[in-house]
PDB file of C-alpha atoms in Angstrom:
ATOM      1  CA  UNK A   1       0.000   0.000   0.000  1.00 44.00           C
ATOM      2  CA  UNK A   2       1.539   3.288  -1.062  1.00 49.00           C
ATOM      3  CA  UNK A   3       1.537   6.611   0.739  1.00 49.00           C
ATOM      4  CA  UNK A   4      -0.783   9.064  -0.982  1.00 54.00           C
ATOM      5  CA  UNK A   5      -0.716  12.812  -0.554  1.00 59.00           C
ATOM      6  CA  UNK A   6       2.765  14.287  -0.896  1.00 60.00           C
ATOM      7  CA  UNK A   7       3.798  12.772  -4.213  1.00 62.00           C
ATOM      8  CA  UNK A   8       2.996  13.905  -7.731  1.00 63.00           C
ATOM      9  CA  UNK A   9       0.452  11.640  -9.364  1.00 61.00           C
ATOM     10  CA  UNK A  10      -2.423  11.668 -11.853  1.00 66.00           C
ATOM     11  CA  UNK A  11      -4.932  13.312  -9.535  1.00 67.00           C
ATOM     12  CA  UNK A  12      -7.833  12.957 -11.978  1.00 78.00           C
ATOM     13  CA  UNK A  13      -7.267   9.193 -12.122  1.00 76.00           C
ATOM     14  CA  UNK A  14      -6.876   9.147  -8.340  1.00 78.00           C
ATOM     15  CA  UNK A  15     -10.331  10.706  -7.932  1.00 85.00           C
ATOM     16  CA  UNK A  16     -11.936   8.547 -10.621  1.00 90.00           C
ATOM     17  CA  UNK A  17     -10.477   5.317  -9.234  1.00 89.00           C
ATOM     18  CA  UNK A  18     -11.464   6.162  -5.665  1.00 90.00           C
ATOM     19  CA  UNK A  19     -15.054   7.070  -6.571  1.00 93.00           C
ATOM     20  CA  UNK A  20     -15.341   3.911  -8.691  1.00 93.00           C
ATOM     21  CA  UNK A  21     -14.094   1.781  -5.782  1.00 92.00           C
ATOM     22  CA  UNK A  22     -16.642   3.353  -3.414  1.00 94.00           C
ATOM     23  CA  UNK A  23     -19.480   2.945  -5.927  1.00 95.00           C
ATOM     24  CA  UNK A  24     -18.573  -0.739  -6.406  1.00 94.00           C
ATOM     25  CA  UNK A  25     -18.268  -1.363  -2.659  1.00 93.00           C
ATOM     26  CA  UNK A  26     -21.647   0.282  -2.026  1.00 95.00           C
ATOM     27  CA  UNK A  27     -23.269  -1.776  -4.779  1.00 95.00           C
ATOM     28  CA  UNK A  28     -21.778  -5.032  -3.445  1.00 94.00           C
ATOM     29  CA  UNK A  29     -22.744  -4.216   0.158  1.00 93.00           C
ATOM     30  CA  UNK A  30     -26.216  -2.890  -0.652  1.00 95.00           C
ATOM     31  CA  UNK A  31     -25.323   0.592   0.626  1.00 95.00           C
ATOM     32  CA  UNK A  32     -27.091   3.656  -0.733  1.00 95.00           C
ATOM     33  CA  UNK A  33     -24.557   6.159  -2.087  1.00 95.00           C
ATOM     34  CA  UNK A  34     -26.795   9.199  -2.524  1.00 94.00           C
ATOM     35  CA  UNK A  35     -25.790  12.022  -4.883  1.00 94.00           C
ATOM     36  CA  UNK A  36     -24.921  14.219  -1.874  1.00 94.00           C
ATOM     37  CA  UNK A  37     -22.743  11.493  -0.309  1.00 95.00           C
ATOM     38  CA  UNK A  38     -20.981  10.968  -3.631  1.00 95.00           C
ATOM     39  CA  UNK A  39     -20.460  14.721  -4.064  1.00 95.00           C
ATOM     40  CA  UNK A  40     -19.023  15.053  -0.539  1.00 95.00           C
ATOM     41  CA  UNK A  41     -16.616  12.225  -1.375  1.00 95.00           C
ATOM     42  CA  UNK A  42     -15.594  14.039  -4.572  1.00 94.00           C
ATOM     43  CA  UNK A  43     -15.065  17.263  -2.613  1.00 94.00           C
ATOM     44  CA  UNK A  44     -12.832  15.427  -0.138  1.00 93.00           C
ATOM     45  CA  UNK A  45     -10.905  13.820  -2.979  1.00 91.00           C
ATOM     46  CA  UNK A  46     -10.333  17.135  -4.759  1.00 87.00           C
ATOM     47  CA  UNK A  47      -7.431  17.962  -2.454  1.00 75.00           C
ATOM     48  CA  UNK A  48      -5.135  15.793  -0.389  1.00 67.00           C
ATOM     49  CA  UNK A  49      -5.834  17.691   2.798  1.00 77.00           C
ATOM     50  CA  UNK A  50      -8.383  17.420   5.527  1.00 88.00           C
ATOM     51  CA  UNK A  51     -11.454  19.623   5.273  1.00 93.00           C
ATOM     52  CA  UNK A  52     -13.842  20.802   7.952  1.00 94.00           C
ATOM     53  CA  UNK A  53     -17.556  20.128   7.690  1.00 93.00           C
ATOM     54  CA  UNK A  54     -18.369  23.796   7.113  1.00 92.00           C
ATOM     55  CA  UNK A  55     -15.831  24.044   4.297  1.00 94.00           C
ATOM     56  CA  UNK A  56     -17.514  21.034   2.682  1.00 94.00           C
ATOM     57  CA  UNK A  57     -20.883  22.683   3.235  1.00 93.00           C
ATOM     58  CA  UNK A  58     -19.625  25.827   1.467  1.00 93.00           C
ATOM     59  CA  UNK A  59     -18.535  23.709  -1.511  1.00 93.00           C
ATOM     60  CA  UNK A  60     -21.980  22.081  -1.658  1.00 93.00           C
ATOM     61  CA  UNK A  61     -23.546  25.529  -1.678  1.00 92.00           C
ATOM     62  CA  UNK A  62     -21.179  26.614  -4.464  1.00 92.00           C
ATOM     63  CA  UNK A  63     -22.625  23.689  -6.435  1.00 89.00           C
ATOM     64  CA  UNK A  64     -26.042  25.294  -6.043  1.00 87.00           C
ATOM     65  CA  UNK A  65     -27.322  22.965  -3.360  1.00 83.00           C
ATOM     66  CA  UNK A  66     -29.315  24.557  -0.569  1.00 77.00           C
ATOM     67  CA  UNK A  67     -27.421  22.450   1.950  1.00 79.00           C
ATOM     68  CA  UNK A  68     -27.722  22.877   5.696  1.00 86.00           C
ATOM     69  CA  UNK A  69     -25.179  21.549   8.246  1.00 87.00           C
ATOM     70  CA  UNK A  70     -27.047  18.275   8.917  1.00 89.00           C
ATOM     71  CA  UNK A  71     -26.734  17.384   5.212  1.00 89.00           C
ATOM     72  CA  UNK A  72     -22.932  17.580   5.313  1.00 91.00           C
ATOM     73  CA  UNK A  73     -22.690  15.843   8.686  1.00 93.00           C
ATOM     74  CA  UNK A  74     -24.958  12.963   7.607  1.00 94.00           C
ATOM     75  CA  UNK A  75     -22.935  12.457   4.423  1.00 95.00           C
ATOM     76  CA  UNK A  76     -19.676  12.519   6.402  1.00 96.00           C
ATOM     77  CA  UNK A  77     -21.099  10.108   8.985  1.00 96.00           C
ATOM     78  CA  UNK A  78     -21.964   7.660   6.187  1.00 97.00           C
ATOM     79  CA  UNK A  79     -18.555   8.001   4.510  1.00 96.00           C
ATOM     80  CA  UNK A  80     -16.594   7.639   7.760  1.00 94.00           C
ATOM     81  CA  UNK A  81     -18.847   4.858   9.050  1.00 92.00           C
ATOM     82  CA  UNK A  82     -18.155   2.733   5.991  1.00 93.00           C
ATOM     83  CA  UNK A  83     -14.440   3.522   5.746  1.00 90.00           C
ATOM     84  CA  UNK A  84     -14.685   5.762   2.663  1.00 94.00           C
ATOM     85  CA  UNK A  85     -13.395   8.766   4.622  1.00 94.00           C
ATOM     86  CA  UNK A  86     -11.556   9.337   7.875  1.00 92.00           C
ATOM     87  CA  UNK A  87     -11.853  11.925  10.619  1.00 93.00           C
ATOM     88  CA  UNK A  88      -8.552  13.577  11.466  1.00 92.00           C
ATOM     89  CA  UNK A  89      -8.904  14.314  15.171  1.00 89.00           C
ATOM     90  CA  UNK A  90      -6.013  16.790  15.396  1.00 86.00           C
ATOM     91  CA  UNK A  91      -7.544  18.987  12.696  1.00 88.00           C
ATOM     92  CA  UNK A  92     -11.211  18.310  13.536  1.00 91.00           C
ATOM     93  CA  UNK A  93     -11.615  17.623   9.847  1.00 93.00           C
ATOM     94  CA  UNK A  94     -12.191  14.863   7.312  1.00 95.00           C
ATOM     95  CA  UNK A  95     -10.222  13.306   4.460  1.00 92.00           C
ATOM     96  CA  UNK A  96     -11.217  10.780   1.818  1.00 92.00           C
ATOM     97  CA  UNK A  97      -9.743   7.328   2.303  1.00 88.00           C
ATOM     98  CA  UNK A  98      -6.912   6.746  -0.155  1.00 81.00           C
ATOM     99  CA  UNK A  99      -7.583   2.990  -0.124  1.00 78.00           C
ATOM    100  CA  UNK A 100     -11.369   2.601   0.204  1.00 78.00           C
ATOM    101  CA  UNK A 101     -11.553  -0.966  -1.074  1.00 72.00           C
ATOM    102  CA  UNK A 102      -8.866  -2.274   1.301  1.00 74.00           C
ATOM    103  CA  UNK A 103      -9.214  -3.277   4.937  1.00 74.00           C
ATOM    104  CA  UNK A 104      -6.381  -1.400   6.639  1.00 73.00           C
ATOM    105  CA  UNK A 105      -5.222   0.581   9.633  1.00 77.00           C
ATOM    106  CA  UNK A 106      -4.500   4.075   8.371  1.00 84.00           C
ATOM    107  CA  UNK A 107      -1.729   6.318   9.570  1.00 86.00           C
ATOM    108  CA  UNK A 108      -1.921   9.998   8.696  1.00 89.00           C
ATOM    109  CA  UNK A 109       1.137  12.141   8.087  1.00 90.00           C
ATOM    110  CA  UNK A 110      -0.004  15.706   8.812  1.00 90.00           C
ATOM    111  CA  UNK A 111       2.119  18.662   7.727  1.00 89.00           C
ATOM    112  CA  UNK A 112       2.130  21.270  10.490  1.00 89.00           C
ATOM    113  CA  UNK A 113       3.063  23.960   7.944  1.00 89.00           C
ATOM    114  CA  UNK A 114       0.485  23.524   5.153  1.00 85.00           C
ATOM    115  CA  UNK A 115      -1.990  21.071   6.794  1.00 82.00           C
ATOM    116  CA  UNK A 116      -1.684  18.652   3.865  1.00 84.00           C
ATOM    117  CA  UNK A 117      -2.318  15.055   4.841  1.00 87.00           C
ATOM    118  CA  UNK A 118      -0.943  11.835   3.399  1.00 86.00           C
ATOM    119  CA  UNK A 119      -2.451   8.478   4.236  1.00 86.00           C
ATOM    120  CA  UNK A 120      -0.270   5.453   4.627  1.00 84.00           C
ATOM    121  CA  UNK A 121      -0.661   2.047   6.223  1.00 78.00           C
ATOM    122  CA  UNK A 122       0.233   1.226   9.801  1.00 75.00           C
ATOM    123  CA  UNK A 123       0.007  -1.992  11.725  1.00 71.00           C
ATOM    124  CA  UNK A 124       0.290  -0.795  15.317  1.00 64.00           C
ATOM    125  CA  UNK A 125      -1.702  -3.747  16.629  1.00 65.00           C
ATOM    126  CA  UNK A 126       1.146  -6.039  15.510  1.00 70.00           C
ATOM    127  CA  UNK A 127       4.027  -3.981  16.905  1.00 77.00           C
ATOM    128  CA  UNK A 128       4.911  -2.609  20.306  1.00 83.00           C
ATOM    129  CA  UNK A 129       1.445  -1.145  20.820  1.00 81.00           C
ATOM    130  CA  UNK A 130      -0.191  -4.447  19.946  1.00 81.00           C
ATOM    131  CA  UNK A 131       2.005  -6.323  22.405  1.00 85.00           C
ATOM    132  CA  UNK A 132       1.268  -3.764  25.142  1.00 88.00           C
ATOM    133  CA  UNK A 133      -2.479  -4.038  24.477  1.00 86.00           C
ATOM    134  CA  UNK A 134      -2.303  -7.833  24.574  1.00 87.00           C
ATOM    135  CA  UNK A 135      -0.348  -7.754  27.836  1.00 90.00           C
ATOM    136  CA  UNK A 136      -3.057  -5.531  29.319  1.00 93.00           C
ATOM    137  CA  UNK A 137      -5.769  -7.926  28.142  1.00 93.00           C
ATOM    138  CA  UNK A 138      -7.005  -5.327  25.677  1.00 91.00           C
ATOM    139  CA  UNK A 139      -8.397  -6.352  22.287  1.00 86.00           C
ATOM    140  CA  UNK A 140      -7.578  -3.826  19.545  1.00 81.00           C
ATOM    141  CA  UNK A 141     -10.538  -3.335  17.202  1.00 79.00           C
ATOM    142  CA  UNK A 142      -9.516  -0.237  15.288  1.00 75.00           C
ATOM    143  CA  UNK A 143      -6.424   1.896  15.087  1.00 76.00           C
ATOM    144  CA  UNK A 144      -5.751   5.276  13.578  1.00 77.00           C
ATOM    145  CA  UNK A 145      -2.402   6.959  13.917  1.00 84.00           C
ATOM    146  CA  UNK A 146      -1.837  10.693  13.397  1.00 90.00           C
ATOM    147  CA  UNK A 147       1.744  11.853  12.954  1.00 90.00           C
ATOM    148  CA  UNK A 148       2.619  15.537  12.786  1.00 93.00           C
ATOM    149  CA  UNK A 149       5.683  16.845  10.987  1.00 93.00           C
ATOM    150  CA  UNK A 150       6.734  18.690   7.857  1.00 93.00           C
ATOM    151  CA  UNK A 151       5.924  17.441   4.354  1.00 90.00           C
ATOM    152  CA  UNK A 152       8.545  17.320   1.583  1.00 88.00           C
ATOM    153  CA  UNK A 153       6.988  20.380  -0.080  1.00 86.00           C
ATOM    154  CA  UNK A 154       7.444  22.517   3.054  1.00 90.00           C
ATOM    155  CA  UNK A 155      10.676  21.044   4.406  1.00 82.00           C
ATOM    156  CA  UNK A 156      13.696  23.316   4.087  1.00 78.00           C
ATOM    157  CA  UNK A 157      16.916  21.506   4.942  1.00 77.00           C
ATOM    158  CA  UNK A 158      19.253  23.199   7.402  1.00 74.00           C
ATOM    159  CA  UNK A 159      22.356  24.626   5.732  1.00 74.00           C
ATOM    160  CA  UNK A 160      25.466  22.492   6.176  1.00 69.00           C
ATOM    161  CA  UNK A 161      27.656  23.539   9.087  1.00 61.00           C
ATOM    162  CA  UNK A 162      30.416  25.773   7.707  1.00 55.00           C
ATOM    163  CA  UNK A 163      32.916  24.664  10.396  1.00 53.00           C
TER     164      UNK A 163
END
């Protein structure tokens, strides 16, 4: 599973492939992907950064929809509930899942400079955290890791020491 978000890629294909995967998953699972839910997914996919619910609501309104906050929140609840989007706690915002047809434990690399977010795969339940949980008698059901730092687009290397 590749990291998505900081690398150059065919973004149009990225969006098309992701929407197609969600449509297929919904069809197979008997889930109802309403036009508003699909549009919210497309809005989230438009940029590889997390977006707040009110920013999404503004985009819906720009589309000419007379959307109220519950419309955006219900769509986000559906998308997050079925793994098509994720809530980034640190930013109190949402991002489309980069791998919606795969069962995975996401890890989010959040740039503290530009707020861009890349999704990658983590397996904390199998590493040190998993062993600690097991030792405590705790059963891990879901993990989500948020890592803050500086993305390659914002990182400026320190000049070499002149001494």
